Coordinates of C-alpha atoms in Angstrom, one line a residue:
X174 CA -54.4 30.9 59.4
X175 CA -57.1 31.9 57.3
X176 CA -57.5 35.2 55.5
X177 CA -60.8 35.4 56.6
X178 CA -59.6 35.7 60.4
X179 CA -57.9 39.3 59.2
X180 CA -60.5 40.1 57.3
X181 CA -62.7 39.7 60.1
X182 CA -60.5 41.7 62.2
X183 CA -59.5 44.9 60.5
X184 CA -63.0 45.4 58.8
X185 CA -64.6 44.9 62.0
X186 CA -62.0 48.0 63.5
X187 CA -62.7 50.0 60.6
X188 CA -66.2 50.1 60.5
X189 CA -66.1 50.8 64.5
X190 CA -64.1 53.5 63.9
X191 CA -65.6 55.1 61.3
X192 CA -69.4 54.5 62.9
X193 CA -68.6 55.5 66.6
X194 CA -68.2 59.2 66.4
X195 CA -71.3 59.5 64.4
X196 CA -73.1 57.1 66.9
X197 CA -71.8 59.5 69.7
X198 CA -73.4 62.8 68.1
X199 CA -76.7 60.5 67.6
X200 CA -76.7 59.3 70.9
X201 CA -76.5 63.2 72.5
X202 CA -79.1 64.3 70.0
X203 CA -81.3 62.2 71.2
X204 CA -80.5 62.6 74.9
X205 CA -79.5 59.1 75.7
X206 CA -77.2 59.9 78.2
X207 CA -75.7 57.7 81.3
X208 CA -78.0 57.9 84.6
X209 CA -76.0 58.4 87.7
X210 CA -76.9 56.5 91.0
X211 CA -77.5 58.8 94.2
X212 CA -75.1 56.3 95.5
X213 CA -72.2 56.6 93.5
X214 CA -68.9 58.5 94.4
X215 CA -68.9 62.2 93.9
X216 CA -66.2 61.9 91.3
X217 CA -68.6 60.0 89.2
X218 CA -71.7 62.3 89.0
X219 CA -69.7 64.6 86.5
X220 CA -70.1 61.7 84.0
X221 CA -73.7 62.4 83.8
X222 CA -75.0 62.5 81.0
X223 CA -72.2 60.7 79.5
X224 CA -73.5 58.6 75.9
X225 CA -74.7 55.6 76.5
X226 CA -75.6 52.3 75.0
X227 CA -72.2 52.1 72.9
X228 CA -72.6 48.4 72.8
X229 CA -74.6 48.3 70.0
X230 CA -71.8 49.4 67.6
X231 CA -69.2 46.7 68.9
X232 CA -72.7 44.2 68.9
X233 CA -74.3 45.1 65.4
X234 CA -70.5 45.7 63.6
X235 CA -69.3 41.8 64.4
X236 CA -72.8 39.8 63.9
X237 CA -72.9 41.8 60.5
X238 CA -69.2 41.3 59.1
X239 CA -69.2 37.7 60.8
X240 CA -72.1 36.7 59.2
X241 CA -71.1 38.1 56.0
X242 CA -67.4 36.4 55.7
X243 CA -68.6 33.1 57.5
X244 CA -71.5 32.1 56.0
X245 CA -70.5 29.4 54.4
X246 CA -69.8 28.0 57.1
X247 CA -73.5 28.5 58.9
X248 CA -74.0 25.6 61.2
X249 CA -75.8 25.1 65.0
X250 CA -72.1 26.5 66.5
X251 CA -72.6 29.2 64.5
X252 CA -76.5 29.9 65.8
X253 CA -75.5 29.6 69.0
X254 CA -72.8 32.6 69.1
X255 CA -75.6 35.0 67.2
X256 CA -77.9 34.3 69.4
X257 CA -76.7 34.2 73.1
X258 CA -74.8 37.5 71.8
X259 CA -77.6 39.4 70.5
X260 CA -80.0 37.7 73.1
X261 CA -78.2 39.0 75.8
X262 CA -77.2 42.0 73.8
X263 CA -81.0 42.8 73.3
X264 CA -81.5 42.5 77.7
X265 CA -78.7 45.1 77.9
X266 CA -81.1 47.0 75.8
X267 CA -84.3 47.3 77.1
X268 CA -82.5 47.8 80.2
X269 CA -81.0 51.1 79.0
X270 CA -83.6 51.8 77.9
X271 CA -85.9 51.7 80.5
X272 CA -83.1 53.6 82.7
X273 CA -83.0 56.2 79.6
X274 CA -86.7 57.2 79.3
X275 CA -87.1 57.0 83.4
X276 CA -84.7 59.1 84.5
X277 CA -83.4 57.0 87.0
X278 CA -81.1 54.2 87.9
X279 CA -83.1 51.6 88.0
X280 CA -83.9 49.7 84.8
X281 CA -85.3 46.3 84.7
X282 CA -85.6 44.8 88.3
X283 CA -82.4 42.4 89.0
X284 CA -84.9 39.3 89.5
X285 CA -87.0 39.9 86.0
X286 CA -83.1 40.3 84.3
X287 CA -82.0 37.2 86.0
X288 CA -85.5 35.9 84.6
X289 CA -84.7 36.7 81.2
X290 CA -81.0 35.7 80.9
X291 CA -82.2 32.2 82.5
X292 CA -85.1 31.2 79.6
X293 CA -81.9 32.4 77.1
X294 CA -79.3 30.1 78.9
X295 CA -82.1 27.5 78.8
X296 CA -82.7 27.7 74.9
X297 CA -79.0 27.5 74.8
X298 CA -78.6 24.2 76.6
X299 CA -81.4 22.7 74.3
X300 CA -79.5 23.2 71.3
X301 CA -75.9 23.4 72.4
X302 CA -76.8 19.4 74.2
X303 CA -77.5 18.4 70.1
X304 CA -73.8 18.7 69.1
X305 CA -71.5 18.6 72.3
X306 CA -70.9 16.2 75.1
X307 CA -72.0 17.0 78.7
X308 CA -68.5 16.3 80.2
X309 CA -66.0 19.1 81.3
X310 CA -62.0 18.6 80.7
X311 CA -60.0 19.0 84.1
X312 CA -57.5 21.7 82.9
X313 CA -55.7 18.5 80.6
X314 CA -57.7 17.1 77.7
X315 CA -56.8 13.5 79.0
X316 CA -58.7 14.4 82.3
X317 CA -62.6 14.7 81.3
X318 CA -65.4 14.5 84.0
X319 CA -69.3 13.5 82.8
X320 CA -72.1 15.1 84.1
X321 CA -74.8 14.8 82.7
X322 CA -77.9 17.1 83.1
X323 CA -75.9 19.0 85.7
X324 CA -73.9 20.4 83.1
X325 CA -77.6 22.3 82.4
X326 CA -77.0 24.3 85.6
X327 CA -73.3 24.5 84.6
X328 CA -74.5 26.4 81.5
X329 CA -76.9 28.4 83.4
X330 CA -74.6 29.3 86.0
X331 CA -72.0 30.5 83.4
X332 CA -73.7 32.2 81.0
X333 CA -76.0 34.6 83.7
X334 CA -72.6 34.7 86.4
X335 CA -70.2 36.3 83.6
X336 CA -72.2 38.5 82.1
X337 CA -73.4 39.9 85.4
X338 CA -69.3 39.6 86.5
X339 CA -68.8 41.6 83.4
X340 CA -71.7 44.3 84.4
X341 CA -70.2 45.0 87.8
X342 CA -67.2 45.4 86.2
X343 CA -68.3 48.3 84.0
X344 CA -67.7 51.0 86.3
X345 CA -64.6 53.2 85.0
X346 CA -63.3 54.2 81.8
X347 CA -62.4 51.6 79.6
X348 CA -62.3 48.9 82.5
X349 CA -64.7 46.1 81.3
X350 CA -64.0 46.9 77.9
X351 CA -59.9 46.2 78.3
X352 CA -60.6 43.2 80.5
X353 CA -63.1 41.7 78.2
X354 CA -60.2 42.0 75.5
X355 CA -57.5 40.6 77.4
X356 CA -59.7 37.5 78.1
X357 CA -60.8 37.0 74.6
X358 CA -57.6 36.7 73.2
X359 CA -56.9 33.3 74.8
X360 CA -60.2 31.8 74.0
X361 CA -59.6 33.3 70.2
X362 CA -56.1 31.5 70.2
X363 CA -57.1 28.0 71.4
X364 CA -60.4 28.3 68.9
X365 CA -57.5 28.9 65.6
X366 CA -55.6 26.1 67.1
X367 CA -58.0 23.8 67.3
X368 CA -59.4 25.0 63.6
X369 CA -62.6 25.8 65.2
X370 CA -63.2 28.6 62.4
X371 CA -66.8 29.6 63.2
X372 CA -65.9 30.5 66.9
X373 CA -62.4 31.9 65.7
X374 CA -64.3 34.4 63.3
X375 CA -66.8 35.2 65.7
X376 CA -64.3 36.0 68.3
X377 CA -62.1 38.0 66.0
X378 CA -65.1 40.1 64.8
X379 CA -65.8 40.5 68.2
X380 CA -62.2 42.0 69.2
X381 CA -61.7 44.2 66.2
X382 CA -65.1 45.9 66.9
X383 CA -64.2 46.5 70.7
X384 CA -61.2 47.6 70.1
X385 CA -62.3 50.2 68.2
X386 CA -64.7 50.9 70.8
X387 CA -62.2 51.1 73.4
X388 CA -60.5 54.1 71.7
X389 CA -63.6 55.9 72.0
X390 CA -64.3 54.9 76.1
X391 CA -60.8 55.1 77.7
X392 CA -60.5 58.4 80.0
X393 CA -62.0 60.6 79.7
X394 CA -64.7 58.4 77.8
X395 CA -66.9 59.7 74.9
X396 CA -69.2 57.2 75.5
X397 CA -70.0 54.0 77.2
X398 CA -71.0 50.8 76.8
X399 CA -73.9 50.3 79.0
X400 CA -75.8 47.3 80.0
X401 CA -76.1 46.9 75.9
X402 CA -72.5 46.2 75.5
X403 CA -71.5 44.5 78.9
X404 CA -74.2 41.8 78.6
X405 CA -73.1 40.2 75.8
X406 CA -69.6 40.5 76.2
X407 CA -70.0 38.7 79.6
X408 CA -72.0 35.8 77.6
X409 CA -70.0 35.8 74.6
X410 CA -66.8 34.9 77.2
X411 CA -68.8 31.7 78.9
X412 CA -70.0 30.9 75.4
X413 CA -66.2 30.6 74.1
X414 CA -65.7 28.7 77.0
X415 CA -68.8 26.2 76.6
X416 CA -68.0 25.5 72.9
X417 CA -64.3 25.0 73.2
X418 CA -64.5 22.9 76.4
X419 CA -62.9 25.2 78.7
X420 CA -64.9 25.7 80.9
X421 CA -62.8 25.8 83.9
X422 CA -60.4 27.6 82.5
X423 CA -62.8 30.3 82.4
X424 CA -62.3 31.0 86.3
X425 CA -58.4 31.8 85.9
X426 CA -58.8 33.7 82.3
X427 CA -62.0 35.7 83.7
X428 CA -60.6 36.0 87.4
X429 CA -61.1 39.9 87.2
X430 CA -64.5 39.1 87.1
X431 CA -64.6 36.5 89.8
X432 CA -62.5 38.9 92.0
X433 CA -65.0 41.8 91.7
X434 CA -68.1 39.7 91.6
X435 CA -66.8 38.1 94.9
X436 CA -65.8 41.3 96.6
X437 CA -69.7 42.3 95.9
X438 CA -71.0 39.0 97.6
X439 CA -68.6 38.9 100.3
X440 CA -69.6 42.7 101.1
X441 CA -73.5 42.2 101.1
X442 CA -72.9 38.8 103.0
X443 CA -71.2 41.0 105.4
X444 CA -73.3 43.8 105.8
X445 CA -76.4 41.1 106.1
X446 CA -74.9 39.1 108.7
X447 CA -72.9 41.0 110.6
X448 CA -73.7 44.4 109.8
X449 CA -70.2 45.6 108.6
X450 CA -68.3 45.8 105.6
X451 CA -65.1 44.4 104.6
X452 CA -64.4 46.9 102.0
X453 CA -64.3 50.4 101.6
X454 CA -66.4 50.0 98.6
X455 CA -68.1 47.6 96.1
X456 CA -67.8 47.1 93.3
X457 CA -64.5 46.4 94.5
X458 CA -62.7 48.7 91.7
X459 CA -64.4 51.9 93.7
X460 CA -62.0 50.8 96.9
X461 CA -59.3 52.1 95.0
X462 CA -60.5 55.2 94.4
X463 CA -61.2 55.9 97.7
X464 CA -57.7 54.9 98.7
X465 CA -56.7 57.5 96.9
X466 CA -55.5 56.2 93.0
X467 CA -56.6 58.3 90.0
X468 CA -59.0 56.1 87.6
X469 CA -56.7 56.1 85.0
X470 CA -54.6 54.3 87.5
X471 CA -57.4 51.4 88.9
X472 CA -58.2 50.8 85.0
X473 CA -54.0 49.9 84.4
X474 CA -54.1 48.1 87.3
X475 CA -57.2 45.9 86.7
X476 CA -56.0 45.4 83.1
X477 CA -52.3 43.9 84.2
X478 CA -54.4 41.9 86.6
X479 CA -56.3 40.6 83.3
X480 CA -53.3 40.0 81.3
X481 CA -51.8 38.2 83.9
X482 CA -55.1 36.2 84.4
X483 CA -55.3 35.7 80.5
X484 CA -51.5 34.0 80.3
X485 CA -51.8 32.0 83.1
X486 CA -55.0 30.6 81.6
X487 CA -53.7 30.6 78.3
X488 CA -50.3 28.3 79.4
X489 CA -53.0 25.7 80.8
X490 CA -55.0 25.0 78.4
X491 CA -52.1 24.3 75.8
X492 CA -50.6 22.0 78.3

């Protein structure tokens, strides 16, 4: 393994450590504080006010330190990370923002995101179809499938689903920041194995920074990551995927996401067409807590849901 891989690691944990109480104080100095939804549970509306936008430290930290060990190694793979992850990053951003200096909710309107994650996955197909096949492996790398310019919308679909699956995820204390980690891990492994060092350093800067994060947004949370963080993070994982050809594999080692994202649909499906709902609550996570479990209790469960989700998929894609 190379050095650089620890490197990348540790100094991107250190740094997040170090900057993330001082990004917290900054953050309440200048008011940039969560907006609660006249929607949400009771429970929630105490974390009003709560710091937001802590994405940017476990966004900045990893392009800076990645860039900085890996660039010798600079090459389109290497583009491609930087920019879907601070593309989508940069979204997350302006959404906060917008929900930040309005007071409300709201942010950017759902279609003019979906807009704006779209023209990025398009970009990324452009130069991602320069140095990769179009052809999916079937859970073996002896089974492969071509498809063309359908694997355009394959892109498209995976790079605006998961980070929206990661977005609806973020709705407790350290719950799409844990997931995220548990499914990264895989992806990081299979990247070392197949010497893929740009994507393994990326990764790995990626990890250390969040987990350093994490300390600072498990309950009670200090601060959290808003749309900022869980953008990215959501692309980042259907970039792995993309570039090490595991795309599939992406629906078993992300299938916290797939669960809560299909919860959501199913319910508004529900509610459209027949008027009722199936679940207590969506995002499906809030079911829980109106069941009757403590948070700290949903976030543990969701996260042994990951790890299992993360082994499973890790066994198949080393068959």
């Amino acid at each position: 393994m190379e050095l650089r891989y620890l490197f990348a690691f540790v100094l991107s944990l250190g740094l997040t450590l170090l900057i993330m109480p001082r990004l917290i104080v900054r953050l309440r100095a200048l008011k940039f504080g969560q907006s609660i939804s006249e929607y949400s549970l009771d429970q929630y509306k105490e974390k009003q006010g709560t710091p937001n936008m802590g994405g940017v430290a476990f966004v900045l930290v990893p392009l800076i330190v990645f860039n900085v060990l890996f660039f010798t190694e600079w090459s389109l793979t290497s583009f491609l990370l930087n920019f879907t992850y601070l593309g989508y990053a940069l979204i997350g951003f302006w959404d906060d923002m917008k929900i930040i200096k309005e007071g409300k909710n709201d942010g950017l309107s759902a279609r003019f995101k979906f807009f704006l994650q779209t023209v990025l996955a398009i970009i990324f197909y452009f130069f991602y179809q320069q140095i990769a096949s179009t052809s999916i492996t079937l859970f073996s790398s002896s089974i492969t499938l071509e498809l063309g310019i359908i694997y355009a919308f394959l892109i498209l679909f995976m790079l605006t689903g998961v980070s929206n699956a990661v977005n609806i995820t973020d709705g407790m204390d350290g719950l799409a920041g844990g997931t995220v980690l548990l499914a990264l891990f895989p992806f990081t492994i299979f990247a070392i194995v197949a010497k893929e060092v740009v994507v393994a350093g990326f990764l790995l800067s990626v990890l250390g920074s969040l987990l350093g994060y994490l300390k600072y947004n498990v309950f009670p949370a200090k601060i959290i990551m808003g749309d900022t963080g869980s953008l990215p993070l959501g692309a980042l994982l259907a970039t792995a995927a993309i570039l090490l050809k595991h795309e599939l594999l992406l629906i078993i080692i992300g299938g916290v996401f797939v669960y809560e994202t299909m919860c959501v649909i199913l319910q508004i499906g529900s509610v459209k067409l027949r008027k009722k709902r199936i679940f207590k609550y969506t995002p499906i996570h809030y079911s829980f807590v109106i069941s009757g479990w403590r948070e700290i209790r949903v976030v543990q469960f969701f996260w042994m849901l990951g790890f299992l989700f993360a082994v499973i998929g890790f066994l198949l894609g080393m068959v």
